[in-house]
Amino acid sequence: MSKYLVIGLGSMGKRRVRCLLALGTRPEDICGMDKCQKRCEEAREKYGIRIVSGEREVDFGQIKAVIVSLPPDKHGIGVDIAVRHGKPVFVEASVILSEVEAIAEKSRDIFVAPSCTFVFHPMIKEIKKIVRSGEFGKVCNFSYHSGQYLPDWHPWENVKDFYVSSRETGGAREIVPYELTWITDIFGFPEDIKGYFRQTGKTGCNIEDSYASSMSYGGMVGNLLVDVVSRYPARNLIINFEEGQVQWRWDTRQLEVYQAQTGKHSFIKQDEQKHENGYSAMIGEDMYIEEIAAFLSGIEDESNYPNSLEKDMKVLKLLRRIEDTDGGFHRGYEDRISPN
């Protein structure tokens, strides 16, 4: 009988199935559920997992954990199933504060692991080590740009056919907390954050595609720019320390470290990462696998997992603050659309 139930078999659900398989789970120990028959058939054919059409077909006495890979505005549906059966649950990246608050309220008696994928990225782990070591003194400032082109996310379907085209779960809006999750893990939570969000280009849907924000930490400041209009995918970070500088571009797969006292540059190279066919070579599978491994370890001891619903809500409140300082998310949408 199945040990794991994966709810949602879209792009991320299939990735979580691959994660479980990579961790040694047998295909027959994975149960998949999705209302789309095509996705179900694809998952069964590619991975050999068992497919069910609904909750009643699952023997929850045999289920060890649930993975919810539904769109952000549907997370509660999957979590409700886990709660009803008292099973620990992993939930994909969130963007709707009220949804996470509702999940926190109803899931007090089970372990919930909100996604924090980039915390497991090899270069992010190296950056955290450098910051925490104090080797170059205190951080003075940092600047980070995360840019992608929305139609490239799922080239096999129109952006209007999945959740990134909805304003509340829009691509750029979703990536802001995605990036803030690892940023706050390294630098902590800012004292204040302010920003702007706009529709600036053409992405095939009517959403704000760019979020620019500045953070105050008292004796340190940081800038974050997230967009889904970048025709070349970019994740570029510069951290200025009192005695050095770190630069990271994810497409170079290395950190460049400058030490002011010696005037020398050194490089930390990223190990080769396996990636799934059809995805950018820059999107390695390893960090997703490590994330699910941490979730499974967290079932035994919650302290083994580096994120929590409490942290998730704090991050989403930063997103709300960015939007509130620019007049509020629910202000008239047409007022903010830039002329073409």
mmCIF file of C-alpha atoms in Angstrom:
data_model
loop_
_atom_site.group_PDB
_atom_site.id
_atom_site.type_symbol
_atom_site.label_atom_id
_atom_site.label_comp_id
_atom_site.label_asym_id
_atom_site.label_seq_id
_atom_site.Cartn_x
_atom_site.Cartn_y
_atom_site.Cartn_z
ATOM 1 C CA MET A 1 0.000 0.000 0.000
ATOM 2 C CA SER A 2 1.057 3.594 -0.585
ATOM 3 C CA LYS A 3 3.197 5.479 1.925
ATOM 4 C CA TYR A 4 2.913 8.917 0.381
ATOM 5 C CA LEU A 5 0.007 10.802 -1.150
ATOM 6 C CA VAL A 6 0.852 13.550 -3.657
ATOM 7 C CA ILE A 7 -2.129 15.846 -4.259
ATOM 8 C CA GLY A 8 -1.739 17.735 -7.527
ATOM 9 C CA LEU A 9 0.199 16.218 -10.425
ATOM 10 C CA GLY A 10 1.114 19.299 -12.404
ATOM 11 C CA SER A 11 4.699 20.438 -12.901
ATOM 12 C CA MET A 12 5.516 20.624 -9.174
ATOM 13 C CA GLY A 13 3.556 17.513 -8.207
ATOM 14 C CA LYS A 14 5.465 15.420 -10.734
ATOM 15 C CA ARG A 15 8.690 16.950 -9.431
ATOM 16 C CA ARG A 16 7.783 15.860 -5.879
ATOM 17 C CA VAL A 17 7.127 12.346 -7.169
ATOM 18 C CA ARG A 18 10.641 12.387 -8.671
ATOM 19 C CA CYS A 19 11.996 13.607 -5.321
ATOM 20 C CA LEU A 20 10.437 10.667 -3.489
ATOM 21 C CA LEU A 21 11.758 8.227 -6.090
ATOM 22 C CA ALA A 22 15.240 9.771 -5.850
ATOM 23 C CA LEU A 23 15.120 9.228 -2.088
ATOM 24 C CA GLY A 24 14.528 5.518 -2.597
ATOM 25 C CA THR A 25 10.744 5.336 -2.410
ATOM 26 C CA ARG A 26 9.275 2.599 -4.620
ATOM 27 C CA PRO A 27 6.748 3.746 -7.253
ATOM 28 C CA GLU A 28 4.069 1.496 -5.721
ATOM 29 C CA ASP A 29 4.510 3.376 -2.434
ATOM 30 C CA ILE A 30 3.434 6.671 -4.020
ATOM 31 C CA CYS A 31 -0.204 7.546 -4.579
ATOM 32 C CA GLY A 32 -1.134 10.477 -6.838
ATOM 33 C CA MET A 33 -4.343 12.473 -7.056
ATOM 34 C CA ASP A 34 -5.369 15.152 -9.552
ATOM 35 C CA LYS A 35 -8.703 16.174 -11.081
ATOM 36 C CA CYS A 36 -7.045 16.351 -14.515
ATOM 37 C CA GLN A 37 -7.081 12.902 -16.116
ATOM 38 C CA LYS A 38 -4.282 13.805 -18.532
ATOM 39 C CA ARG A 39 -1.920 14.657 -15.666
ATOM 40 C CA CYS A 40 -2.835 11.449 -13.881
ATOM 41 C CA GLU A 41 -2.112 9.330 -16.940
ATOM 42 C CA GLU A 42 1.188 11.116 -17.535
ATOM 43 C CA ALA A 43 2.320 10.554 -13.923
ATOM 44 C CA ARG A 44 1.315 6.895 -14.039
ATOM 45 C CA GLU A 45 3.075 6.275 -17.356
ATOM 46 C CA LYS A 46 6.273 8.179 -16.475
ATOM 47 C CA TYR A 47 6.728 7.058 -12.877
ATOM 48 C CA GLY A 48 4.587 3.950 -12.364
ATOM 49 C CA ILE A 49 2.780 5.367 -9.334
ATOM 50 C CA ARG A 50 -0.740 4.469 -8.251
ATOM 51 C CA ILE A 51 -3.447 6.961 -9.252
ATOM 52 C CA VAL A 52 -6.638 7.583 -7.305
ATOM 53 C CA SER A 53 -9.588 9.730 -8.284
ATOM 54 C CA GLY A 54 -10.432 10.849 -4.759
ATOM 55 C CA GLU A 55 -9.851 10.677 -1.029
ATOM 56 C CA ARG A 56 -12.106 7.639 -0.566
ATOM 57 C CA GLU A 57 -9.768 5.446 -2.607
ATOM 58 C CA VAL A 58 -6.833 6.092 -0.260
ATOM 59 C CA ASP A 59 -6.044 3.804 2.672
ATOM 60 C CA PHE A 60 -4.836 6.473 5.082
ATOM 61 C CA GLY A 61 -3.832 3.827 7.582
ATOM 62 C CA GLN A 62 -0.894 3.159 5.237
ATOM 63 C CA ILE A 63 -0.088 6.785 4.428
ATOM 64 C CA LYS A 64 2.966 8.268 6.171
ATOM 65 C CA ALA A 65 2.723 11.816 4.775
ATOM 66 C CA VAL A 66 0.890 14.038 2.302
ATOM 67 C CA ILE A 67 2.441 16.416 -0.250
ATOM 68 C CA VAL A 68 0.227 19.248 -1.510
ATOM 69 C CA SER A 69 1.314 20.523 -4.934
ATOM 70 C CA LEU A 70 -1.844 22.407 -5.837
ATOM 71 C CA PRO A 71 -1.947 26.071 -6.959
ATOM 72 C CA PRO A 72 -1.424 28.557 -4.081
ATOM 73 C CA ASP A 73 -5.116 29.439 -3.812
ATOM 74 C CA LYS A 74 -5.995 25.730 -3.495
ATOM 75 C CA HIS A 75 -3.485 24.687 -0.807
ATOM 76 C CA GLY A 76 -6.196 24.544 1.846
ATOM 77 C CA ILE A 77 -8.027 21.815 -0.070
ATOM 78 C CA GLY A 78 -5.054 19.476 0.150
ATOM 79 C CA VAL A 79 -4.221 20.407 3.736
ATOM 80 C CA ASP A 80 -7.828 19.676 4.757
ATOM 81 C CA ILE A 81 -7.341 16.075 3.599
ATOM 82 C CA ALA A 82 -4.147 15.734 5.656
ATOM 83 C CA VAL A 83 -5.844 17.289 8.708
ATOM 84 C CA ARG A 84 -8.857 14.985 8.474
ATOM 85 C CA HIS A 85 -6.563 11.983 8.645
ATOM 86 C CA GLY A 86 -3.958 13.412 11.042
ATOM 87 C CA LYS A 87 -1.065 13.164 8.566
ATOM 88 C CA PRO A 88 2.013 15.413 8.323
ATOM 89 C CA VAL A 89 1.899 17.548 5.203
ATOM 90 C CA PHE A 90 4.306 19.390 2.912
ATOM 91 C CA VAL A 91 2.869 22.432 1.107
ATOM 92 C CA GLU A 92 4.297 24.203 -1.936
ATOM 93 C CA ALA A 93 5.321 27.885 -1.856
ATOM 94 C CA SER A 94 2.582 30.206 -0.622
ATOM 95 C CA VAL A 95 1.573 33.692 -1.713
ATOM 96 C CA ILE A 96 -1.841 34.271 -0.077
ATOM 97 C CA LEU A 97 -1.585 35.303 3.582
ATOM 98 C CA SER A 98 -5.203 34.523 4.443
ATOM 99 C CA GLU A 99 -4.781 30.998 3.037
ATOM 100 C CA VAL A 100 -1.729 30.337 5.223
ATOM 101 C CA GLU A 101 -3.452 31.818 8.281
ATOM 102 C CA ALA A 102 -6.407 29.485 7.731
ATOM 103 C CA ILE A 103 -4.053 26.509 7.317
ATOM 104 C CA ALA A 104 -2.248 27.411 10.544
ATOM 105 C CA GLU A 105 -5.543 27.625 12.423
ATOM 106 C CA LYS A 106 -6.828 24.219 11.358
ATOM 107 C CA SER A 107 -3.560 22.255 11.414
ATOM 108 C CA ARG A 108 -2.368 22.802 14.965
ATOM 109 C CA ASP A 109 -2.226 19.081 15.701
ATOM 110 C CA ILE A 110 -0.138 18.022 12.698
ATOM 111 C CA PHE A 111 3.288 18.876 11.296
ATOM 112 C CA VAL A 112 3.049 21.272 8.342
ATOM 113 C CA ALA A 113 6.183 21.991 6.284
ATOM 114 C CA PRO A 114 5.854 25.040 4.002
ATOM 115 C CA SER A 115 8.194 24.945 1.022
ATOM 116 C CA CYS A 116 11.484 26.864 1.266
ATOM 117 C CA THR A 117 13.283 25.404 -1.742
ATOM 118 C CA PHE A 118 16.033 27.977 -2.225
ATOM 119 C CA VAL A 119 17.270 27.549 1.341
ATOM 120 C CA PHE A 120 18.633 24.262 -0.040
ATOM 121 C CA HIS A 121 20.358 25.766 -3.090
ATOM 122 C CA PRO A 122 24.108 25.019 -2.856
ATOM 123 C CA MET A 123 25.179 28.609 -3.493
ATOM 124 C CA ILE A 124 22.648 30.026 -1.038
ATOM 125 C CA LYS A 125 24.059 27.660 1.586
ATOM 126 C CA GLU A 126 27.567 28.934 0.832
ATOM 127 C CA ILE A 127 26.411 32.554 1.066
ATOM 128 C CA LYS A 128 24.792 31.869 4.429
ATOM 129 C CA LYS A 129 28.043 30.321 5.684
ATOM 130 C CA ILE A 130 30.041 33.389 4.651
ATOM 131 C CA VAL A 131 27.581 35.847 6.221
ATOM 132 C CA ARG A 132 27.357 33.888 9.463
ATOM 133 C CA SER A 133 31.143 33.429 9.715
ATOM 134 C CA GLY A 134 31.780 37.172 10.127
ATOM 135 C CA GLU A 135 34.981 36.703 8.133
ATOM 136 C CA PHE A 136 34.490 39.997 6.274
ATOM 137 C CA GLY A 137 32.879 41.930 9.098
ATOM 138 C CA LYS A 138 29.275 43.047 9.132
ATOM 139 C CA VAL A 139 27.058 43.255 6.074
ATOM 140 C CA CYS A 140 26.565 46.873 4.982
ATOM 141 C CA ASN A 141 24.106 46.312 2.150
ATOM 142 C CA PHE A 142 22.900 43.831 -0.435
ATOM 143 C CA SER A 143 21.130 44.035 -3.770
ATOM 144 C CA TYR A 144 19.321 41.127 -5.430
ATOM 145 C CA HIS A 145 17.538 40.784 -8.747
ATOM 146 C CA SER A 146 15.374 37.769 -9.572
ATOM 147 C CA GLY A 147 14.116 37.924 -13.135
ATOM 148 C CA GLN A 148 12.347 35.429 -15.385
ATOM 149 C CA TYR A 149 10.046 35.530 -18.400
ATOM 150 C CA LEU A 150 6.610 34.270 -17.445
ATOM 151 C CA PRO A 151 5.743 32.512 -20.749
ATOM 152 C CA ASP A 152 8.928 30.445 -20.323
ATOM 153 C CA TRP A 153 7.705 28.909 -17.038
ATOM 154 C CA HIS A 154 5.477 26.360 -18.764
ATOM 155 C CA PRO A 155 6.289 26.608 -22.472
ATOM 156 C CA TRP A 156 3.900 23.705 -23.120
ATOM 157 C CA GLU A 157 0.830 25.769 -22.081
ATOM 158 C CA ASN A 158 -0.530 29.296 -22.275
ATOM 159 C CA VAL A 159 0.086 31.410 -19.155
ATOM 160 C CA LYS A 160 -3.666 32.027 -18.958
ATOM 161 C CA ASP A 161 -4.195 28.302 -18.393
ATOM 162 C CA PHE A 162 -2.527 28.201 -14.969
ATOM 163 C CA TYR A 163 -2.455 30.178 -11.758
ATOM 164 C CA VAL A 164 0.398 32.607 -12.607
ATOM 165 C CA SER A 165 -2.000 34.638 -14.764
ATOM 166 C CA SER A 166 -4.307 35.426 -11.845
ATOM 167 C CA ARG A 167 -3.562 38.707 -10.121
ATOM 168 C CA GLU A 168 -3.585 37.271 -6.583
ATOM 169 C CA THR A 169 -1.300 34.368 -7.487
ATOM 170 C CA GLY A 170 0.579 36.120 -10.296
ATOM 171 C CA GLY A 171 4.076 35.029 -11.242
ATOM 172 C CA ALA A 172 5.978 38.054 -9.907
ATOM 173 C CA ARG A 173 3.833 38.278 -6.781
ATOM 174 C CA GLU A 174 4.503 34.617 -6.004
ATOM 175 C CA ILE A 175 8.275 34.928 -6.439
ATOM 176 C CA VAL A 176 8.588 37.825 -3.951
ATOM 177 C CA PRO A 177 7.928 35.619 -0.882
ATOM 178 C CA TYR A 178 9.787 32.750 -2.566
ATOM 179 C CA GLU A 179 12.951 34.874 -2.576
ATOM 180 C CA LEU A 180 12.248 36.582 0.770
ATOM 181 C CA THR A 181 12.125 33.161 2.442
ATOM 182 C CA TRP A 182 15.856 32.541 1.889
ATOM 183 C CA ILE A 183 16.775 36.220 2.240
ATOM 184 C CA THR A 184 15.245 36.371 5.724
ATOM 185 C CA ASP A 185 16.881 33.040 6.568
ATOM 186 C CA ILE A 186 20.302 34.600 5.910
ATOM 187 C CA PHE A 187 19.865 38.243 6.935
ATOM 188 C CA GLY A 188 16.905 38.019 9.295
ATOM 189 C CA PHE A 189 13.658 39.965 9.045
ATOM 190 C CA PRO A 190 13.962 43.674 8.218
ATOM 191 C CA GLU A 191 12.686 46.386 10.510
ATOM 192 C CA ASP A 192 10.773 47.838 7.573
ATOM 193 C CA ILE A 193 10.204 47.231 3.883
ATOM 194 C CA LYS A 194 8.766 49.532 1.229
ATOM 195 C CA GLY A 195 8.250 49.166 -2.463
ATOM 196 C CA TYR A 196 6.418 49.463 -5.740
ATOM 197 C CA PHE A 197 4.653 46.961 -7.950
ATOM 198 C CA ARG A 198 3.609 47.556 -11.554
ATOM 199 C CA GLN A 199 2.692 46.023 -14.852
ATOM 200 C CA THR A 200 5.622 47.052 -17.038
ATOM 201 C CA GLY A 201 5.653 44.708 -20.016
ATOM 202 C CA LYS A 202 3.811 42.029 -21.949
ATOM 203 C CA THR A 203 3.567 38.594 -20.364
ATOM 204 C CA GLY A 204 0.369 37.299 -21.963
ATOM 205 C CA CYS A 205 -1.804 38.159 -18.945
ATOM 206 C CA ASN A 206 -2.987 41.141 -16.931
ATOM 207 C CA ILE A 207 -0.842 41.038 -13.769
ATOM 208 C CA GLU A 208 1.784 43.189 -12.090
ATOM 209 C CA ASP A 209 5.012 41.803 -13.493
ATOM 210 C CA SER A 210 7.589 43.769 -11.465
ATOM 211 C CA TYR A 211 8.079 44.278 -7.708
ATOM 212 C CA ALA A 212 10.820 46.615 -6.455
ATOM 213 C CA SER A 213 11.464 46.957 -2.733
ATOM 214 C CA SER A 214 13.938 48.300 -0.194
ATOM 215 C CA MET A 215 14.543 46.892 3.275
ATOM 216 C CA SER A 216 15.893 48.573 6.400
ATOM 217 C CA TYR A 217 17.756 46.584 9.032
ATOM 218 C CA GLY A 218 18.904 49.557 11.082
ATOM 219 C CA GLY A 219 22.638 49.387 10.357
ATOM 220 C CA MET A 220 22.121 47.585 7.037
ATOM 221 C CA VAL A 221 19.944 48.028 3.959
ATOM 222 C CA GLY A 222 18.889 45.717 1.146
ATOM 223 C CA ASN A 223 17.191 45.951 -2.236
ATOM 224 C CA LEU A 224 15.053 43.308 -3.932
ATOM 225 C CA LEU A 225 13.794 43.425 -7.519
ATOM 226 C CA VAL A 226 11.553 40.614 -8.776
ATOM 227 C CA ASP A 227 10.171 40.527 -12.300
ATOM 228 C CA VAL A 228 8.717 38.132 -14.837
ATOM 229 C CA VAL A 229 9.605 40.188 -17.922
ATOM 230 C CA SER A 230 13.335 39.285 -18.064
ATOM 231 C CA ARG A 231 13.916 37.597 -21.406
ATOM 232 C CA TYR A 232 17.048 35.977 -19.988
ATOM 233 C CA PRO A 233 16.543 34.344 -16.569
ATOM 234 C CA ALA A 234 18.571 36.106 -13.895
ATOM 235 C CA ARG A 235 19.366 35.712 -10.230
ATOM 236 C CA ASN A 236 22.075 38.243 -9.414
ATOM 237 C CA LEU A 237 23.228 39.095 -5.881
ATOM 238 C CA ILE A 238 25.824 41.519 -4.526
ATOM 239 C CA ILE A 239 26.611 41.666 -0.807
ATOM 240 C CA ASN A 240 28.918 44.415 0.461
ATOM 241 C CA PHE A 241 30.689 43.706 3.744
ATOM 242 C CA GLU A 242 32.968 46.015 5.726
ATOM 243 C CA GLU A 243 35.977 44.022 4.510
ATOM 244 C CA GLY A 244 34.852 42.352 1.332
ATOM 245 C CA GLN A 245 32.229 41.636 -1.292
ATOM 246 C CA VAL A 246 30.377 38.562 -2.540
ATOM 247 C CA GLN A 247 28.794 38.364 -5.984
ATOM 248 C CA TRP A 248 26.603 35.581 -7.291
ATOM 249 C CA ARG A 249 25.077 35.040 -10.705
ATOM 250 C CA TRP A 250 23.251 31.761 -10.838
ATOM 251 C CA ASP A 251 24.043 31.244 -14.533
ATOM 252 C CA THR A 252 27.804 31.200 -13.794
ATOM 253 C CA ARG A 253 27.301 28.578 -11.063
ATOM 254 C CA GLN A 254 29.861 30.169 -8.799
ATOM 255 C CA LEU A 255 30.421 32.791 -6.109
ATOM 256 C CA GLU A 256 33.023 35.488 -6.586
ATOM 257 C CA VAL A 257 34.507 36.528 -3.242
ATOM 258 C CA TYR A 258 36.625 39.664 -2.901
ATOM 259 C CA GLN A 259 38.779 40.112 0.223
ATOM 260 C CA ALA A 260 39.648 43.784 0.765
ATOM 261 C CA GLN A 261 42.681 43.165 3.019
ATOM 262 C CA THR A 262 44.499 41.108 0.373
ATOM 263 C CA GLY A 263 42.897 42.688 -2.691
ATOM 264 C CA LYS A 264 42.333 39.208 -4.092
ATOM 265 C CA HIS A 265 39.350 37.462 -5.661
ATOM 266 C CA SER A 266 38.509 33.825 -5.041
ATOM 267 C CA PHE A 267 35.793 31.604 -6.464
ATOM 268 C CA ILE A 268 33.514 28.964 -5.010
ATOM 269 C CA LYS A 269 32.199 26.723 -7.757
ATOM 270 C CA GLN A 270 28.866 24.955 -7.648
ATOM 271 C CA ASP A 271 28.895 21.198 -8.125
ATOM 272 C CA GLU A 272 27.127 19.854 -11.181
ATOM 273 C CA GLN A 273 23.392 19.512 -10.612
ATOM 274 C CA LYS A 274 21.096 17.085 -12.372
ATOM 275 C CA HIS A 275 18.085 18.668 -14.004
ATOM 276 C CA GLU A 276 14.930 17.372 -15.616
ATOM 277 C CA ASN A 277 14.584 17.423 -19.394
ATOM 278 C CA GLY A 278 12.464 20.342 -20.530
ATOM 279 C CA TYR A 279 13.656 22.619 -17.725
ATOM 280 C CA SER A 280 16.492 25.131 -17.709
ATOM 281 C CA ALA A 281 19.857 23.614 -16.794
ATOM 282 C CA MET A 282 20.030 26.269 -14.061
ATOM 283 C CA ILE A 283 17.075 24.669 -12.250
ATOM 284 C CA GLY A 284 18.682 21.674 -10.597
ATOM 285 C CA GLU A 285 16.624 18.912 -9.036
ATOM 286 C CA ASP A 286 18.944 18.425 -6.060
ATOM 287 C CA MET A 287 17.580 21.264 -3.920
ATOM 288 C CA TYR A 288 14.027 19.927 -4.332
ATOM 289 C CA ILE A 289 15.146 16.447 -3.348
ATOM 290 C CA GLU A 290 16.981 17.800 -0.305
ATOM 291 C CA GLU A 291 13.874 19.771 0.662
ATOM 292 C CA ILE A 292 11.664 16.668 0.647
ATOM 293 C CA ALA A 293 14.348 14.759 2.575
ATOM 294 C CA ALA A 294 14.243 17.525 5.207
ATOM 295 C CA PHE A 295 10.440 17.257 5.336
ATOM 296 C CA LEU A 296 10.613 13.513 5.913
ATOM 297 C CA SER A 297 13.222 14.101 8.615
ATOM 298 C CA GLY A 298 10.971 16.795 10.093
ATOM 299 C CA ILE A 299 8.211 14.234 10.559
ATOM 300 C CA GLU A 300 10.436 12.617 13.195
ATOM 301 C CA ASP A 301 11.692 15.917 14.632
ATOM 302 C CA GLU A 302 10.169 19.209 13.439
ATOM 303 C CA SER A 303 13.396 21.084 14.226
ATOM 304 C CA ASN A 304 15.004 19.247 11.287
ATOM 305 C CA TYR A 305 12.944 21.322 8.866
ATOM 306 C CA PRO A 306 14.092 24.955 8.383
ATOM 307 C CA ASN A 307 10.722 26.611 7.742
ATOM 308 C CA SER A 308 7.398 26.931 9.539
ATOM 309 C CA LEU A 309 3.939 28.389 9.036
ATOM 310 C CA GLU A 310 4.866 31.154 11.470
ATOM 311 C CA LYS A 311 7.843 32.171 9.297
ATOM 312 C CA ASP A 312 5.729 31.845 6.162
ATOM 313 C CA MET A 313 3.165 34.278 7.561
ATOM 314 C CA LYS A 314 5.877 36.756 8.553
ATOM 315 C CA VAL A 315 7.276 36.650 5.008
ATOM 316 C CA LEU A 316 3.830 37.151 3.466
ATOM 317 C CA LYS A 317 3.310 40.151 5.744
ATOM 318 C CA LEU A 318 6.425 41.655 4.146
ATOM 319 C CA LEU A 319 4.777 41.196 0.742
ATOM 320 C CA ARG A 320 1.667 42.911 2.087
ATOM 321 C CA ARG A 321 3.812 45.773 3.412
ATOM 322 C CA ILE A 322 5.404 46.282 -0.025
ATOM 323 C CA GLU A 323 1.967 46.504 -1.606
ATOM 324 C CA ASP A 324 0.514 48.692 1.139
ATOM 325 C CA THR A 325 3.298 51.265 0.788
ATOM 326 C CA ASP A 326 2.369 51.555 -2.902
ATOM 327 C CA GLY A 327 -1.291 52.240 -2.198
ATOM 328 C CA GLY A 328 -2.428 48.713 -1.336
ATOM 329 C CA PHE A 329 -2.947 45.552 -3.346
ATOM 330 C CA HIS A 330 -6.688 46.099 -3.703
ATOM 331 C CA ARG A 331 -6.469 49.641 -5.024
ATOM 332 C CA GLY A 332 -7.984 50.048 -8.500
ATOM 333 C CA TYR A 333 -5.955 47.801 -10.767
ATOM 334 C CA GLU A 334 -6.288 50.003 -13.825
ATOM 335 C CA ASP A 335 -4.715 52.904 -11.911
ATOM 336 C CA ARG A 336 -1.396 51.048 -11.807
ATOM 337 C CA ILE A 337 -1.197 49.621 -15.313
ATOM 338 C CA SER A 338 1.538 51.352 -17.267
ATOM 339 C CA PRO A 339 0.612 52.658 -20.731
ATOM 340 C CA ASN A 340 1.976 50.533 -23.580
#
